[in-house]
mmCIF file of N, CA, C and O in Angstrom:
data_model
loop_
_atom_site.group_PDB
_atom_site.id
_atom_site.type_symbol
_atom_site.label_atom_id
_atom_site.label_comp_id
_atom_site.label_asym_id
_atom_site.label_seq_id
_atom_site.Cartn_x
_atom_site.Cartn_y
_atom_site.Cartn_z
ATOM 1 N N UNK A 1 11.146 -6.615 -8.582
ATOM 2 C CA UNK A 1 12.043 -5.666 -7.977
ATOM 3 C C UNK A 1 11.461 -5.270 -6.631
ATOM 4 O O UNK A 1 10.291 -4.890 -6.591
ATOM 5 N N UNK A 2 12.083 -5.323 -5.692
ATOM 6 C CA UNK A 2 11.732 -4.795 -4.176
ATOM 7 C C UNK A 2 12.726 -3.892 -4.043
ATOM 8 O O UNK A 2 13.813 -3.975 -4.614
ATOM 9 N N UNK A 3 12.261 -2.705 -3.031
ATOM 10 C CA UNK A 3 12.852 -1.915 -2.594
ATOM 11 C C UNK A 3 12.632 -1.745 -1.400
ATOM 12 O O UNK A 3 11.503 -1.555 -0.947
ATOM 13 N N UNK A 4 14.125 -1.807 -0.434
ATOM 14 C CA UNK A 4 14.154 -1.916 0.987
ATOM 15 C C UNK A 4 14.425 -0.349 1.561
ATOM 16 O O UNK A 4 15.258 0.323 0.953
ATOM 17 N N UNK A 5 13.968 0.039 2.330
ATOM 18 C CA UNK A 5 14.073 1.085 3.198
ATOM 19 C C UNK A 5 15.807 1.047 3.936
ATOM 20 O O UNK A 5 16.390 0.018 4.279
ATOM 21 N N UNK A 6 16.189 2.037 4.006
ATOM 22 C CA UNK A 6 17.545 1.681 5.506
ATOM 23 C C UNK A 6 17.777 3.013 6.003
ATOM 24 O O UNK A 6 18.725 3.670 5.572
ATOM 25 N N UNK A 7 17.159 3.368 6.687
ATOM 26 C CA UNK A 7 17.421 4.742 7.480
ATOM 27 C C UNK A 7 16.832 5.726 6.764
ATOM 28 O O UNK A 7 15.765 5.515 6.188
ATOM 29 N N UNK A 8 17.503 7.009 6.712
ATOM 30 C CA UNK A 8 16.643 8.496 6.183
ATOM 31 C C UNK A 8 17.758 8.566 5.224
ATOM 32 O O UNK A 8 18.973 8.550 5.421
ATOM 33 N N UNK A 9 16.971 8.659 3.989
ATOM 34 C CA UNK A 9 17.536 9.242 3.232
ATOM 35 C C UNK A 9 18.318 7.980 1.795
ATOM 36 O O UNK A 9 18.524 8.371 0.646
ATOM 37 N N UNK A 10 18.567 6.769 2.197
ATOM 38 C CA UNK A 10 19.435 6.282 1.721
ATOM 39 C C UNK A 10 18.380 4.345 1.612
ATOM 40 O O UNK A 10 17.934 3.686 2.551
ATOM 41 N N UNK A 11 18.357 4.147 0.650
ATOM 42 C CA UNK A 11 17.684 2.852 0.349
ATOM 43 C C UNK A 11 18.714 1.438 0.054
ATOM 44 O O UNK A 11 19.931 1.436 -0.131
ATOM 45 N N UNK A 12 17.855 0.383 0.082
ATOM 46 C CA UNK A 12 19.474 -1.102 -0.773
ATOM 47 C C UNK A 12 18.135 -1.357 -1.914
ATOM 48 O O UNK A 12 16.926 -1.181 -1.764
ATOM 49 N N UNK A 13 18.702 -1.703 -2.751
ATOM 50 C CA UNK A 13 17.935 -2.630 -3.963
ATOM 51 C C UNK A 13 18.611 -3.695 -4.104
ATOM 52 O O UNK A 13 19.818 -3.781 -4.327
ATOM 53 N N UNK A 14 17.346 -5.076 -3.895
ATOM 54 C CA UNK A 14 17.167 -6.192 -3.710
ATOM 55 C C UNK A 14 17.309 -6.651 -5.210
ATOM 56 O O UNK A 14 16.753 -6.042 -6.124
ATOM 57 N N UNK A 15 18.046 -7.701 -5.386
ATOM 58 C CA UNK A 15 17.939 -7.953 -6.771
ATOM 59 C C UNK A 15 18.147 -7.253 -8.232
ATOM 60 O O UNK A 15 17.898 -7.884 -9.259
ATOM 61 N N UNK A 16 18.575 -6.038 -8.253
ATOM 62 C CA UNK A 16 19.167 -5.309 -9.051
ATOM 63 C C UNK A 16 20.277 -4.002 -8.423
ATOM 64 O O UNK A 16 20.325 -3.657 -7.242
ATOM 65 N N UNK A 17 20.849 -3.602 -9.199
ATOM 66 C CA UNK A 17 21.817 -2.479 -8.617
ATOM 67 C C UNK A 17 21.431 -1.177 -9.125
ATOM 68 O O UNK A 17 20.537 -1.306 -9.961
ATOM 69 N N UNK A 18 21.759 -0.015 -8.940
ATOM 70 C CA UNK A 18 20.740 0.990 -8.770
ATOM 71 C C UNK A 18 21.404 1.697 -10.080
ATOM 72 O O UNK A 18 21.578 2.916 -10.086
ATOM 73 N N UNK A 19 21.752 0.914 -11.142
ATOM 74 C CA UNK A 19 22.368 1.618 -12.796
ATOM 75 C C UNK A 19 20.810 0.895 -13.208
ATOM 76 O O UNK A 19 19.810 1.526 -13.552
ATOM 77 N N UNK A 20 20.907 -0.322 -13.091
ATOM 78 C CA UNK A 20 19.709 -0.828 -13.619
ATOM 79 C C UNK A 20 18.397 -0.390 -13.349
ATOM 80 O O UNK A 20 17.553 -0.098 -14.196
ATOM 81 N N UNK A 21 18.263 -0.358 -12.053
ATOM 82 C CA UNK A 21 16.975 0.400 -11.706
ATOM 83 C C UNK A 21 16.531 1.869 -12.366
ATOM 84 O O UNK A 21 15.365 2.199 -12.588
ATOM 85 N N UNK A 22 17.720 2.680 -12.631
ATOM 86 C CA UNK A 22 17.741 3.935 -12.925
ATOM 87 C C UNK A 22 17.094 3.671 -14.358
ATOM 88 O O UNK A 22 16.035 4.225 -14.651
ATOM 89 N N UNK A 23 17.777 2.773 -15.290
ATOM 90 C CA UNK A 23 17.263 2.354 -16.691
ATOM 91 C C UNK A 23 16.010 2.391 -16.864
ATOM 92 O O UNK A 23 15.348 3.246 -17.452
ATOM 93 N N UNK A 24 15.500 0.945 -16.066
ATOM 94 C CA UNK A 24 13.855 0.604 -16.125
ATOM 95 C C UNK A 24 12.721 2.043 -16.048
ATOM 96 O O UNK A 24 11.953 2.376 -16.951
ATOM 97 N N UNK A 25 12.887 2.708 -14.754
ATOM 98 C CA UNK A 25 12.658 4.093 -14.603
ATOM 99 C C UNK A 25 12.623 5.282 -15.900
ATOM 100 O O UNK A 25 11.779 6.153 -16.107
ATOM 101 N N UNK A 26 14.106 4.889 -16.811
ATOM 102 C CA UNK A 26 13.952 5.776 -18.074
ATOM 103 C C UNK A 26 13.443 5.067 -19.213
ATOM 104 O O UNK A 26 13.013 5.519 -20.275
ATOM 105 N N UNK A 27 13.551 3.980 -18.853
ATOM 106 C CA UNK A 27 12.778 2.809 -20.275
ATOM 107 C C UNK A 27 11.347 3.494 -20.210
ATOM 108 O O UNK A 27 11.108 4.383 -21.028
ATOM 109 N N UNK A 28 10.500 3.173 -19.394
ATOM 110 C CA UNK A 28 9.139 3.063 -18.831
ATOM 111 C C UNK A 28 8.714 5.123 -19.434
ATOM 112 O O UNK A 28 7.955 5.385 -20.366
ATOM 113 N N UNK A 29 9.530 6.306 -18.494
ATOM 114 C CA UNK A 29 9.120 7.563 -18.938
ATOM 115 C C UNK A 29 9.549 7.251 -20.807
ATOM 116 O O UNK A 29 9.007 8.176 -21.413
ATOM 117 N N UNK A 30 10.057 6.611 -21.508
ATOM 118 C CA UNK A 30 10.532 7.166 -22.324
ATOM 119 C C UNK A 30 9.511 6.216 -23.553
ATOM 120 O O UNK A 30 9.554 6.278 -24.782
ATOM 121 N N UNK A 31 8.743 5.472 -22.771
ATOM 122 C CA UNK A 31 7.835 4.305 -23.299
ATOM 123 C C UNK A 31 6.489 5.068 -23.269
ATOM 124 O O UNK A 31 5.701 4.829 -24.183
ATOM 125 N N UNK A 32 6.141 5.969 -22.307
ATOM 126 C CA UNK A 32 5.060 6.314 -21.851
ATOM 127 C C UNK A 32 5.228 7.448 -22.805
ATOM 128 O O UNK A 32 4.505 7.367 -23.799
ATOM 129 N N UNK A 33 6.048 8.533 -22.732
ATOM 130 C CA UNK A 33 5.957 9.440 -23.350
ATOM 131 C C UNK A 33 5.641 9.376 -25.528
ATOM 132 O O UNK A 33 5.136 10.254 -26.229
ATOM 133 N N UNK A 34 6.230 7.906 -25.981
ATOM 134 C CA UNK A 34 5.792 7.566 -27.015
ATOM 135 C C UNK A 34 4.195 7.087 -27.060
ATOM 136 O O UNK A 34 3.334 7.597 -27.777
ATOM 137 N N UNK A 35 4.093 6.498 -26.559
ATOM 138 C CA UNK A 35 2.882 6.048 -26.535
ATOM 139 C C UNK A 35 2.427 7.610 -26.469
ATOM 140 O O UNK A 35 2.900 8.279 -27.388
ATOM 141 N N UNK A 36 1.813 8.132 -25.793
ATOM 142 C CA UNK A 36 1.027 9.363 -25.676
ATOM 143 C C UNK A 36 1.151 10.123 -26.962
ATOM 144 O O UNK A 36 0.161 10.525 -27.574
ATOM 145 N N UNK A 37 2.375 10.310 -27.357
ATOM 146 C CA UNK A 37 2.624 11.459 -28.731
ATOM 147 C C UNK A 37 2.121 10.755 -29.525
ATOM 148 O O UNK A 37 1.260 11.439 -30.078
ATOM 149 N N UNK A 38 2.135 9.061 -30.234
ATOM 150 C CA UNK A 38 1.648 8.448 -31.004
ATOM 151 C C UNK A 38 0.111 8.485 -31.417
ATOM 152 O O UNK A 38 -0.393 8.633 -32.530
ATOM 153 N N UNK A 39 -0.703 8.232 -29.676
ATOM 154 C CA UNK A 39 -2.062 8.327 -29.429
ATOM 155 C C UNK A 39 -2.621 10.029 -29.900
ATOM 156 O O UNK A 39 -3.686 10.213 -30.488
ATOM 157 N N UNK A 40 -1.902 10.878 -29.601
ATOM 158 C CA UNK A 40 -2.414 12.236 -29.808
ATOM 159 C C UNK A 40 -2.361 12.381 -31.136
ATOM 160 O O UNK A 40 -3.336 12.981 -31.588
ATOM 161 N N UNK A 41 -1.553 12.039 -31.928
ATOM 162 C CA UNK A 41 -1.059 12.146 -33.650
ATOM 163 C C UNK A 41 -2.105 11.283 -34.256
ATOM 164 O O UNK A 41 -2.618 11.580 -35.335
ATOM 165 N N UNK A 42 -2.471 10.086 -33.501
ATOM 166 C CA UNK A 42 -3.624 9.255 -34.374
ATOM 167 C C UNK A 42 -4.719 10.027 -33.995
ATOM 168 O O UNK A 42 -5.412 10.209 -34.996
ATOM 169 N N UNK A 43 -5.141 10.504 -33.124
ATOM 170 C CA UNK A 43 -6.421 10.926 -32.816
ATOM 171 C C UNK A 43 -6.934 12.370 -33.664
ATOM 172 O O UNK A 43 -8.034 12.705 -34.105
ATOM 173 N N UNK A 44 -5.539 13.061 -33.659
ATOM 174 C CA UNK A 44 -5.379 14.619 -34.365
ATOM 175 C C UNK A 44 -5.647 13.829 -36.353
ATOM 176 O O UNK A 44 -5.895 14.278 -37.472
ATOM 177 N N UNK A 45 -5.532 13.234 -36.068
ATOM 178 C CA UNK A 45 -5.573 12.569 -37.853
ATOM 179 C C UNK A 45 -6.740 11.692 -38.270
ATOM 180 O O UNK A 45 -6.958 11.496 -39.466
ATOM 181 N N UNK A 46 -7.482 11.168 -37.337
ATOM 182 C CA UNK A 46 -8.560 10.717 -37.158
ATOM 183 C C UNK A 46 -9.735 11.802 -37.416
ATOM 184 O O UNK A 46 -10.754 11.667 -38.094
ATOM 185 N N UNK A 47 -9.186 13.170 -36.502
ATOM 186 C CA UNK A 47 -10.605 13.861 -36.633
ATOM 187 C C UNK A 47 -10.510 14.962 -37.903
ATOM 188 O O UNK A 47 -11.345 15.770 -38.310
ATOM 189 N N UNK A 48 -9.186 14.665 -38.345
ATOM 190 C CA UNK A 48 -9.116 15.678 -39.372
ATOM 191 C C UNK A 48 -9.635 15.025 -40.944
ATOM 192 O O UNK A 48 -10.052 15.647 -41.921
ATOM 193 N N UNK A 49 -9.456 13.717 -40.783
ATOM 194 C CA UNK A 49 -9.914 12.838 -41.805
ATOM 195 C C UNK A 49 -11.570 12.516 -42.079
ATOM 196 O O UNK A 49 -12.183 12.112 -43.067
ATOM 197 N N UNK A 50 -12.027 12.950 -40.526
ATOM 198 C CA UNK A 50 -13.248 12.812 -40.443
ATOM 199 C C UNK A 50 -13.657 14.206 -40.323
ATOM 200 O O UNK A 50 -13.096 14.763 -39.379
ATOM 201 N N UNK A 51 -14.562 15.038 -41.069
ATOM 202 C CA UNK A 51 -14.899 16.574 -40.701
ATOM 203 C C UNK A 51 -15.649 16.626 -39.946
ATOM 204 O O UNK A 51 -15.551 17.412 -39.004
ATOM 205 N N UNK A 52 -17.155 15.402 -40.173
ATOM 206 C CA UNK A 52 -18.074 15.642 -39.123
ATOM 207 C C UNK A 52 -18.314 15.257 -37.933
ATOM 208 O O UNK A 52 -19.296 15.458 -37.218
ATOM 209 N N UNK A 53 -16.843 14.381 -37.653
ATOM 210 C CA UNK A 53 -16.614 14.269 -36.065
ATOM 211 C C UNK A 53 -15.979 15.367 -35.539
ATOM 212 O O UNK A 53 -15.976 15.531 -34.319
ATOM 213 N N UNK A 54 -15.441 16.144 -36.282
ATOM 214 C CA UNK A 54 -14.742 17.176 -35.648
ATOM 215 C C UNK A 54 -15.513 18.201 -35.168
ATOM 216 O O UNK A 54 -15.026 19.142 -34.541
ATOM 217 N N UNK A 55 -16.850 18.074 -35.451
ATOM 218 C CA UNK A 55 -17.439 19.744 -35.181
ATOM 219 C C UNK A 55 -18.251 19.222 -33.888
ATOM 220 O O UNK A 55 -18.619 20.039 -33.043
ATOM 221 N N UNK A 56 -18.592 17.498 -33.714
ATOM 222 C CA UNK A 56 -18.952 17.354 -32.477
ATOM 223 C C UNK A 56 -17.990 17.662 -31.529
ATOM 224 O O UNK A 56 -18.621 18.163 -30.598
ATOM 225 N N UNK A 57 -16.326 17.631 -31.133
ATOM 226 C CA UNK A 57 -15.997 17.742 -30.158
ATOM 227 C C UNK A 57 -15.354 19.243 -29.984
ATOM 228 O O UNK A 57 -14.594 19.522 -29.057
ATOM 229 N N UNK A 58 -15.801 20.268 -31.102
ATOM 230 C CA UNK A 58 -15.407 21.457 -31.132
ATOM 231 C C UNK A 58 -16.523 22.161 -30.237
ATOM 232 O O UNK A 58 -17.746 22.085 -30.362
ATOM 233 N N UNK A 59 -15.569 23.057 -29.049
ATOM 234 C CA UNK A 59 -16.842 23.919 -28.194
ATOM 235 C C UNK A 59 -17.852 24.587 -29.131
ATOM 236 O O UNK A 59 -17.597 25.209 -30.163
ATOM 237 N N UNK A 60 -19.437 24.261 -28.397
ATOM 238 C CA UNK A 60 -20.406 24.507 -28.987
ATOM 239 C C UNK A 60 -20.956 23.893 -30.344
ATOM 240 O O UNK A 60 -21.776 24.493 -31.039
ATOM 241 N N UNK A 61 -20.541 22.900 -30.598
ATOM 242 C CA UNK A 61 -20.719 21.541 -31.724
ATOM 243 C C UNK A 61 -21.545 20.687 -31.374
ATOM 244 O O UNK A 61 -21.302 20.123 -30.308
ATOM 245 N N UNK A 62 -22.689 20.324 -32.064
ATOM 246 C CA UNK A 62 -23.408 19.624 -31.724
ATOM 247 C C UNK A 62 -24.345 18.135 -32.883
ATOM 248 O O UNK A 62 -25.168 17.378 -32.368
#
């Protein structure tokens, strides 16, 4: 995908039309945002499964 400049304010897209582009853009936030909630839920379940990793990353745990 390239994106061409044309004056202030106003762009052309090369090779796709700008419904599609808009998609990829919400595919990608809506890809990213799973991934992250997934990663935080394994990690929150990881340390709860484990007790004595948990007190290392609890402030003042050592």
């Amino acid at each position: 995908m390239v994106v061409h400049g044309r004056g202030h304010g106003s762009s052309v897209v090369a090779g796709q039309d700008l419904d599609e582009l808009l998609a990829n853009c919400a595919l990608l936030l809506i890809a990213d945002h799973d991934t992250t909630t997934h990663f935080i839920g394994n990690a929150t379940l990881t340390l709860l499964q484990q007790a004595g990793e948990t007190a290392e990353v609890e402030p003042g745990g050592s």
